[in-house]
PDB file of C-alpha atoms in Angstrom:
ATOM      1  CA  UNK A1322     146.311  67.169 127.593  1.00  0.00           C
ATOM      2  CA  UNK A1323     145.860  63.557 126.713  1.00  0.00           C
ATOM      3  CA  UNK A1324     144.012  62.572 129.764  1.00  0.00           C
ATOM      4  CA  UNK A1325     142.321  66.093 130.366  1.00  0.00           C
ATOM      5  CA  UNK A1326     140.703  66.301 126.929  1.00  0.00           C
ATOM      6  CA  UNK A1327     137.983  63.896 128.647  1.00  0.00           C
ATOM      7  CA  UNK A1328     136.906  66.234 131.160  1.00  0.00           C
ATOM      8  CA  UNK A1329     135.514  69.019 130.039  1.00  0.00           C
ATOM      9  CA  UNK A1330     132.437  67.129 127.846  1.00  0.00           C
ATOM     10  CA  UNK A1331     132.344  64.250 130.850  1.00  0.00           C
ATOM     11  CA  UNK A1332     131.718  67.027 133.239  1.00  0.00           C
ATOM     12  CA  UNK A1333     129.047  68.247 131.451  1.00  0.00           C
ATOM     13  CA  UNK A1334     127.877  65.575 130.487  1.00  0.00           C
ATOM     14  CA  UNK A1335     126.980  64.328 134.489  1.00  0.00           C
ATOM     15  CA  UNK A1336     125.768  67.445 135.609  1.00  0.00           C
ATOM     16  CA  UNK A1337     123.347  67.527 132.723  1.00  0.00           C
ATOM     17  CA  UNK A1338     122.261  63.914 133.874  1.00  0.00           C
ATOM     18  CA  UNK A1339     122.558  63.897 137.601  1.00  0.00           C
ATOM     19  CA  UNK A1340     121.540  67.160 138.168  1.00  0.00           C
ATOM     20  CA  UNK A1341     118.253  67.524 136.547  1.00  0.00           C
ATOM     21  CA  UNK A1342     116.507  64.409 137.590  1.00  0.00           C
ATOM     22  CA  UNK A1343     117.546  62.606 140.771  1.00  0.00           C
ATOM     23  CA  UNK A1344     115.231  65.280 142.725  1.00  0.00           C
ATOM     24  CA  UNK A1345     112.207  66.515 139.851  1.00  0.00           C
ATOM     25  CA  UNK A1346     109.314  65.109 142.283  1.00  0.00           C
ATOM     26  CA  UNK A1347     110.376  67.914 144.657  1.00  0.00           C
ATOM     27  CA  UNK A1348     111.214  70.873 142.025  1.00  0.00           C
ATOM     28  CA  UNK A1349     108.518  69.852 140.050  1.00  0.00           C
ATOM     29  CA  UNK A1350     105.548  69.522 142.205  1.00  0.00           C
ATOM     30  CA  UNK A1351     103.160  70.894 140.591  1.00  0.00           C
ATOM     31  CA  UNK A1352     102.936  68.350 137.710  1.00  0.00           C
ATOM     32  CA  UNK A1353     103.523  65.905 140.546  1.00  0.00           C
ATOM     33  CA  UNK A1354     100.040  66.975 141.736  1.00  0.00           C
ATOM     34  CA  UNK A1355      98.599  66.671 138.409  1.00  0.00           C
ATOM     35  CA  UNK A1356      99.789  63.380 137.413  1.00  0.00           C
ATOM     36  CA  UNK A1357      98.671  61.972 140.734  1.00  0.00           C
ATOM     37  CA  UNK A1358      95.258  63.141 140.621  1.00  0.00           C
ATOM     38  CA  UNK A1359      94.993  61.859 136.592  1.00  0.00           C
ATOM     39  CA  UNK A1360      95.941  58.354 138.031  1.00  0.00           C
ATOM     40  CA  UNK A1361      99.100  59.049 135.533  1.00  0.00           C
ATOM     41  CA  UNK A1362     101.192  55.256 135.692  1.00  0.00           C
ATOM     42  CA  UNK A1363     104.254  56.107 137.130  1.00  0.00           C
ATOM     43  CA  UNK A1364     106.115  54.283 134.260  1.00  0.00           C
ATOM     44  CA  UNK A1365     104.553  57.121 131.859  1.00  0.00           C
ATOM     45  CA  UNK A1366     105.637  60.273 134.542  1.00  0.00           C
ATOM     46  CA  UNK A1367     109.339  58.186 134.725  1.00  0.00           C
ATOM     47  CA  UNK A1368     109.550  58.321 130.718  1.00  0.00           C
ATOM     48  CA  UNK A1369     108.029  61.678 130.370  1.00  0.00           C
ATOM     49  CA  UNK A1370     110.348  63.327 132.548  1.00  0.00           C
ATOM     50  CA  UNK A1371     113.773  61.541 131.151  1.00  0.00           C
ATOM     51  CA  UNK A1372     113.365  62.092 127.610  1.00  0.00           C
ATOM     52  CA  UNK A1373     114.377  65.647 127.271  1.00  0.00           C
ATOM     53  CA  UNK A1374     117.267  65.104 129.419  1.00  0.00           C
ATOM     54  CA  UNK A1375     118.057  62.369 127.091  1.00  0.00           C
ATOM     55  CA  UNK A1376     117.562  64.636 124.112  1.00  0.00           C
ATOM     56  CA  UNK A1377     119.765  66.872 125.434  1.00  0.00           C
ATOM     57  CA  UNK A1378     122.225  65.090 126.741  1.00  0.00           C
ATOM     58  CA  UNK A1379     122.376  63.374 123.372  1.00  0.00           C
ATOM     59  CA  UNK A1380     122.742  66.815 121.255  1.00  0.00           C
ATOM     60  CA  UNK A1381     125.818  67.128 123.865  1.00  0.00           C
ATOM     61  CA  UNK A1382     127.457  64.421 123.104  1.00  0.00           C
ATOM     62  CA  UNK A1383     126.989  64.662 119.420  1.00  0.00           C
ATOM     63  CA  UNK A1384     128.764  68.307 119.699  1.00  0.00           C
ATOM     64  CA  UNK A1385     131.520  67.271 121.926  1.00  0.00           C
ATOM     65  CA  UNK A1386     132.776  64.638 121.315  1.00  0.00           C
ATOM     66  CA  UNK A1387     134.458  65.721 117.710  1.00  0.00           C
ATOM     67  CA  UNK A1388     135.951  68.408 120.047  1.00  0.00           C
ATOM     68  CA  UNK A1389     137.084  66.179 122.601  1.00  0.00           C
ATOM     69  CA  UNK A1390     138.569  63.799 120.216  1.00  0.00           C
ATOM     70  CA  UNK A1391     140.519  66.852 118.331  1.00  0.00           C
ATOM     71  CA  UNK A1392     141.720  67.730 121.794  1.00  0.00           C
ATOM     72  CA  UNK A1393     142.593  64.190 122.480  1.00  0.00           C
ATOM     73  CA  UNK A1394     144.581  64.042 119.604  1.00  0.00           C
ATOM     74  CA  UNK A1395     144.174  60.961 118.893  1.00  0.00           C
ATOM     75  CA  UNK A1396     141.191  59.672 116.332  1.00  0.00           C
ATOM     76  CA  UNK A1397     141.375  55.907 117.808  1.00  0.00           C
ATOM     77  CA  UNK A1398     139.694  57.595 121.286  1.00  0.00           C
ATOM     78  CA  UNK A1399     136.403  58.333 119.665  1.00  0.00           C
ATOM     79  CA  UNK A1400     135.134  54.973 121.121  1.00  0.00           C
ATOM     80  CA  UNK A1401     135.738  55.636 124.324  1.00  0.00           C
ATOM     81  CA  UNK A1402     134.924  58.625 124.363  1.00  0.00           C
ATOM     82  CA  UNK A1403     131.429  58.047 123.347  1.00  0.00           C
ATOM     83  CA  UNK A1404     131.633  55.324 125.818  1.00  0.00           C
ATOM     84  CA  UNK A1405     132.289  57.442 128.868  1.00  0.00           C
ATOM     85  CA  UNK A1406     129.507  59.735 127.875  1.00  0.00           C
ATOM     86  CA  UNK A1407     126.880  57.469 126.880  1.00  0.00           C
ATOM     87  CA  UNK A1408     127.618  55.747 130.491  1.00  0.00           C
ATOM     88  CA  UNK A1409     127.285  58.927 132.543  1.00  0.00           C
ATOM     89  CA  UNK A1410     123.984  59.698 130.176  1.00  0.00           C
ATOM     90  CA  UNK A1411     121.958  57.106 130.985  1.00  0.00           C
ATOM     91  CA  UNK A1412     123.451  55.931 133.904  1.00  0.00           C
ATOM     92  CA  UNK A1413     122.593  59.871 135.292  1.00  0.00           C
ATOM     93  CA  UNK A1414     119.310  59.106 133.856  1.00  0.00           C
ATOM     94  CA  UNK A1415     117.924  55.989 135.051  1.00  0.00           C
ATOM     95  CA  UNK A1416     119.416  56.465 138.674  1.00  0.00           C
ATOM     96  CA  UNK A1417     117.522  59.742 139.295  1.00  0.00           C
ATOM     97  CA  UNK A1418     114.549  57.951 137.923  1.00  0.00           C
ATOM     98  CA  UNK A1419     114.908  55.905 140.806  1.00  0.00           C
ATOM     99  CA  UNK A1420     116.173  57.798 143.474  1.00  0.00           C
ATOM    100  CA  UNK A1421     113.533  60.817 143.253  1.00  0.00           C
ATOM    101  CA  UNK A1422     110.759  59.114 144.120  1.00  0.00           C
ATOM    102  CA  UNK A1423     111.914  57.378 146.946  1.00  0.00           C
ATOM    103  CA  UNK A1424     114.005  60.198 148.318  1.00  0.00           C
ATOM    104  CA  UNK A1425     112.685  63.166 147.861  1.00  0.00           C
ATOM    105  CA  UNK A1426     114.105  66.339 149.613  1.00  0.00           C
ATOM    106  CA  UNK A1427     113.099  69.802 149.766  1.00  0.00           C
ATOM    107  CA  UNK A1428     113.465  72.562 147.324  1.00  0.00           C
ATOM    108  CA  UNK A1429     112.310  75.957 146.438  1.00  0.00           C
ATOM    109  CA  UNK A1430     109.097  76.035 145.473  1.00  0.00           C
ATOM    110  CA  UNK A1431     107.678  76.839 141.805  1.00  0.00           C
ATOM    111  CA  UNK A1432     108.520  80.133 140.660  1.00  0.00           C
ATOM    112  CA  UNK A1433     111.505  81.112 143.944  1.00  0.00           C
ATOM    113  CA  UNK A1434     114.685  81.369 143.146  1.00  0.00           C
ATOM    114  CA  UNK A1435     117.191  79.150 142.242  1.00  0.00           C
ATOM    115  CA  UNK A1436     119.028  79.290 145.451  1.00  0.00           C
ATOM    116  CA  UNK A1437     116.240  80.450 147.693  1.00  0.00           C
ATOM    117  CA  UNK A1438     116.185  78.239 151.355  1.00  0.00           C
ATOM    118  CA  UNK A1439     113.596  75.371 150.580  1.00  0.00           C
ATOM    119  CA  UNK A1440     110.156  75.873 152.514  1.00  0.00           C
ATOM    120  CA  UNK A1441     110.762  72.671 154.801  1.00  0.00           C
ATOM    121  CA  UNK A1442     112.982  72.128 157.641  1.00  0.00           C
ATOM    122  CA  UNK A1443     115.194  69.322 158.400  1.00  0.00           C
ATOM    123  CA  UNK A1444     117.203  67.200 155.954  1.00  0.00           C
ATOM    124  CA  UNK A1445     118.502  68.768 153.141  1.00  0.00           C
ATOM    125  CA  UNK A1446     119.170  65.829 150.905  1.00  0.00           C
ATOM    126  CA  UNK A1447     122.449  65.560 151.209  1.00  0.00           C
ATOM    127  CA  UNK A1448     122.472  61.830 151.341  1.00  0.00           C
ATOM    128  CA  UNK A1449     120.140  61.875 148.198  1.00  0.00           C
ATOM    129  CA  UNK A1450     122.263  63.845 146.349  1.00  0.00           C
ATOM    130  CA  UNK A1451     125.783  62.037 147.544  1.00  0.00           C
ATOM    131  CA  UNK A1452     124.286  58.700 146.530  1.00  0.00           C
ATOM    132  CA  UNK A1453     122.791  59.408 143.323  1.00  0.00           C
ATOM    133  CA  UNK A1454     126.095  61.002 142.291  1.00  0.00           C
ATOM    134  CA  UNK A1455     128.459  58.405 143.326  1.00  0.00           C
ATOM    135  CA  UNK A1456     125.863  56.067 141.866  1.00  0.00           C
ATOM    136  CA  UNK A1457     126.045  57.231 138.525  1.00  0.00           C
ATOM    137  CA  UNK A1458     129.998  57.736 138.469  1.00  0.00           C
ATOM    138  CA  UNK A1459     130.088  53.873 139.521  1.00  0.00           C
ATOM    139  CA  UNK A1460     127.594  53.069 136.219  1.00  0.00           C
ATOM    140  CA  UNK A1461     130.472  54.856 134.054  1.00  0.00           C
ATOM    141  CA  UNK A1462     133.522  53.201 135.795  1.00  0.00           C
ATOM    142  CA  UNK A1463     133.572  50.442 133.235  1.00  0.00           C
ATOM    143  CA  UNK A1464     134.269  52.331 130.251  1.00  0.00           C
ATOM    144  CA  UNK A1465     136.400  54.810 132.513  1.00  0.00           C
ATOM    145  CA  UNK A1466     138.388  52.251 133.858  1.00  0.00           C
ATOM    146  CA  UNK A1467     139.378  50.508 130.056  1.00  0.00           C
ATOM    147  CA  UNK A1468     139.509  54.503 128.890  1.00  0.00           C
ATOM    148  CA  UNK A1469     142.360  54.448 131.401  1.00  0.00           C
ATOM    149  CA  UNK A1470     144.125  51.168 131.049  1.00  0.00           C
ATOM    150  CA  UNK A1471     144.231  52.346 127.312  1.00  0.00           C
ATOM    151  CA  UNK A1472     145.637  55.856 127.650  1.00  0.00           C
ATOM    152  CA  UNK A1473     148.671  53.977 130.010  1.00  0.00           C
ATOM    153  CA  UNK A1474     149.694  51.985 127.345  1.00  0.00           C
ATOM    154  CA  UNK A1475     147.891  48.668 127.876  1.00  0.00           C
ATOM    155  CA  UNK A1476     146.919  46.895 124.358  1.00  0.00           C
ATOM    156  CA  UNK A1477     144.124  45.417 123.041  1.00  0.00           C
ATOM    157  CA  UNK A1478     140.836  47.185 121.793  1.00  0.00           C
ATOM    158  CA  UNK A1479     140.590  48.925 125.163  1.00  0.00           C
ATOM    159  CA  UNK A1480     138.670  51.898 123.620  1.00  0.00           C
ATOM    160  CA  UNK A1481     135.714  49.724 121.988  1.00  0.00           C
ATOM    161  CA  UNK A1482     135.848  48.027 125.441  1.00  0.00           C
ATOM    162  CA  UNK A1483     134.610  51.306 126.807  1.00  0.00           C
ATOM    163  CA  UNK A1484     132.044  52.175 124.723  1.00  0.00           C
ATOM    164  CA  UNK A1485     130.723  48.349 124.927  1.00  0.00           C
ATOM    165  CA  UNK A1486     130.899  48.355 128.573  1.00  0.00           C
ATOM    166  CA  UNK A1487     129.236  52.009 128.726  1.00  0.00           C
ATOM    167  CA  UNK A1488     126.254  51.575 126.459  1.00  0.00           C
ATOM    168  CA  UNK A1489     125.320  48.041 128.537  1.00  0.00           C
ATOM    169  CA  UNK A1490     125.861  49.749 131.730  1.00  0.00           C
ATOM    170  CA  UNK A1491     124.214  52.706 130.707  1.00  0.00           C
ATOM    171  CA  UNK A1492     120.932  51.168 129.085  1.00  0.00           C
ATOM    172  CA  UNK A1493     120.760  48.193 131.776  1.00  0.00           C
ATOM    173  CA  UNK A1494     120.570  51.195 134.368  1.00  0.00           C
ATOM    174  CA  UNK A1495     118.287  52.814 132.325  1.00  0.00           C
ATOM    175  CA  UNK A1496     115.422  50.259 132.052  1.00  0.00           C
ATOM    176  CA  UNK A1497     115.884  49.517 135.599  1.00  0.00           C
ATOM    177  CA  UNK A1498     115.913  52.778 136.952  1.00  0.00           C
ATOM    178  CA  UNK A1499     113.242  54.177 135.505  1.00  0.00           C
ATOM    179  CA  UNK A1500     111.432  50.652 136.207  1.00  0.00           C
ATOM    180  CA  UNK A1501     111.740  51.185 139.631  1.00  0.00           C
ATOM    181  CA  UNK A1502     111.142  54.664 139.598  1.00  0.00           C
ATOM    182  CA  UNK A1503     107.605  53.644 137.980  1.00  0.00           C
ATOM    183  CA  UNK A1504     106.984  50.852 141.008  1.00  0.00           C
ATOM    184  CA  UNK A1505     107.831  53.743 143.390  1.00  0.00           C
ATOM    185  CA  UNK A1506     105.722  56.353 142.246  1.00  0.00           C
ATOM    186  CA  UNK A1507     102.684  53.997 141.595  1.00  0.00           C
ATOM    187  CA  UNK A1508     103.388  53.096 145.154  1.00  0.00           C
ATOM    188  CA  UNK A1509     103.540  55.756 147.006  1.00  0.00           C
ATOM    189  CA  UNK A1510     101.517  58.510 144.727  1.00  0.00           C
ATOM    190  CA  UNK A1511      99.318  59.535 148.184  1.00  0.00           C
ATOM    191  CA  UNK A1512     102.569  59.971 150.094  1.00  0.00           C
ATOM    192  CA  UNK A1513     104.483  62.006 147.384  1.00  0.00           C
ATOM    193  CA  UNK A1514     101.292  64.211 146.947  1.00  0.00           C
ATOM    194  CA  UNK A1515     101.061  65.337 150.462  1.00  0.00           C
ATOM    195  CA  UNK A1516     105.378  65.611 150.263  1.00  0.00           C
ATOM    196  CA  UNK A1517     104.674  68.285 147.702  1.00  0.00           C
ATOM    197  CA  UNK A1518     101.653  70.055 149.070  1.00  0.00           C
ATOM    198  CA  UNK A1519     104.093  70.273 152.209  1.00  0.00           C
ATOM    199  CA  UNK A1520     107.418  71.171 150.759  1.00  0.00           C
TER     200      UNK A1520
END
């Protein structure tokens, strides 16, 4: 119960993150449209698009973790808890800023359903979504790693260790995701608009 107490809110947690942003160009395309004929900076679509995740995700996290650390048992795990979360946050964050606009895949179309075949054929995105995944797990191994050390009985302040290591991880992949995402979507604006007039 120790070690599963961290699931349940961690799990959520990443699919909140992962899930909603590393493919928006494509299941968004309409704004997409709209932002690239305003001459919108990419940097201002990257932001605009993260924050409510980030909202979100943060309500989350301020209504789990008091669970998960009841569950836990064990009051000295609310550090690494918050750790492990805040890592999967914005690490989930700032590598979908980053990966959607530079690999974009098909989806349904505005207004389809959820699990209706997207328009296009070929790839599905399957690489897209693998990496982006495995990505943002990697940006919350830190704090996962010194979460585990500490619940086998290693000392030292293993739990502040997490949430140190997952709020650096986490912001650092932040700034430079979305950073990137910016440079990508200034860069190829004419190429993503004809992607979503296409798909």
């Amino acid at each position: 119960l120790r070690i599963g107490a961290f699931v349940p809110l961690a799990l959520m947690v990443l699919v909140l993150a992962w899930s909603t942003i590393h493919n928006d160009i494509a299941y968004d395309s309409t704004a997409v449209r709209a932002h690239v004929v305003a001459q919108t900076r990419g940097l201002h679509d990257r932001i605009g698009r993260s924050w409510p995740v980030l909202a979100f995700g943060a309500i989350l996290i301020a209504g789990g973790t008091p669970l998960t650390v009841w569950a836990q048992g064990d009051p000295d795990s609310l550090p690494a808890v918050l750790g492990i979360n805040i890592g999967l946050l914005l690490g989930g964050v700032g590598v979908g800023s980053a990966m959607s606009p530079r690999f974009p895949y098909p989806a349904p179309r505005p207004g389809a359903g959820a699990f209706t075949s997207p328009p296009a054929s070929g790839g599905t995105g399957g690489g897209a979504q693998a990496g982006s995944f495995l990505l943002t797990i990697l940006v919350a191994a830190p704090p996962i790693a010194a979460t585990t050390l500490w619940l086998l009985g290693f000392p030292g302040p293993l739990p502040w260790i997490a949430l140190a290591t997952g709020v650096v991880t986490g912001v650092l992949t932040l700034v430079l995701g979305i950073r990137g995402g910016a440079a990508a979507f200034d860069r190829r604006s004419p190429e993503l608009l004809a992607y979503t007039m296409q798909n």
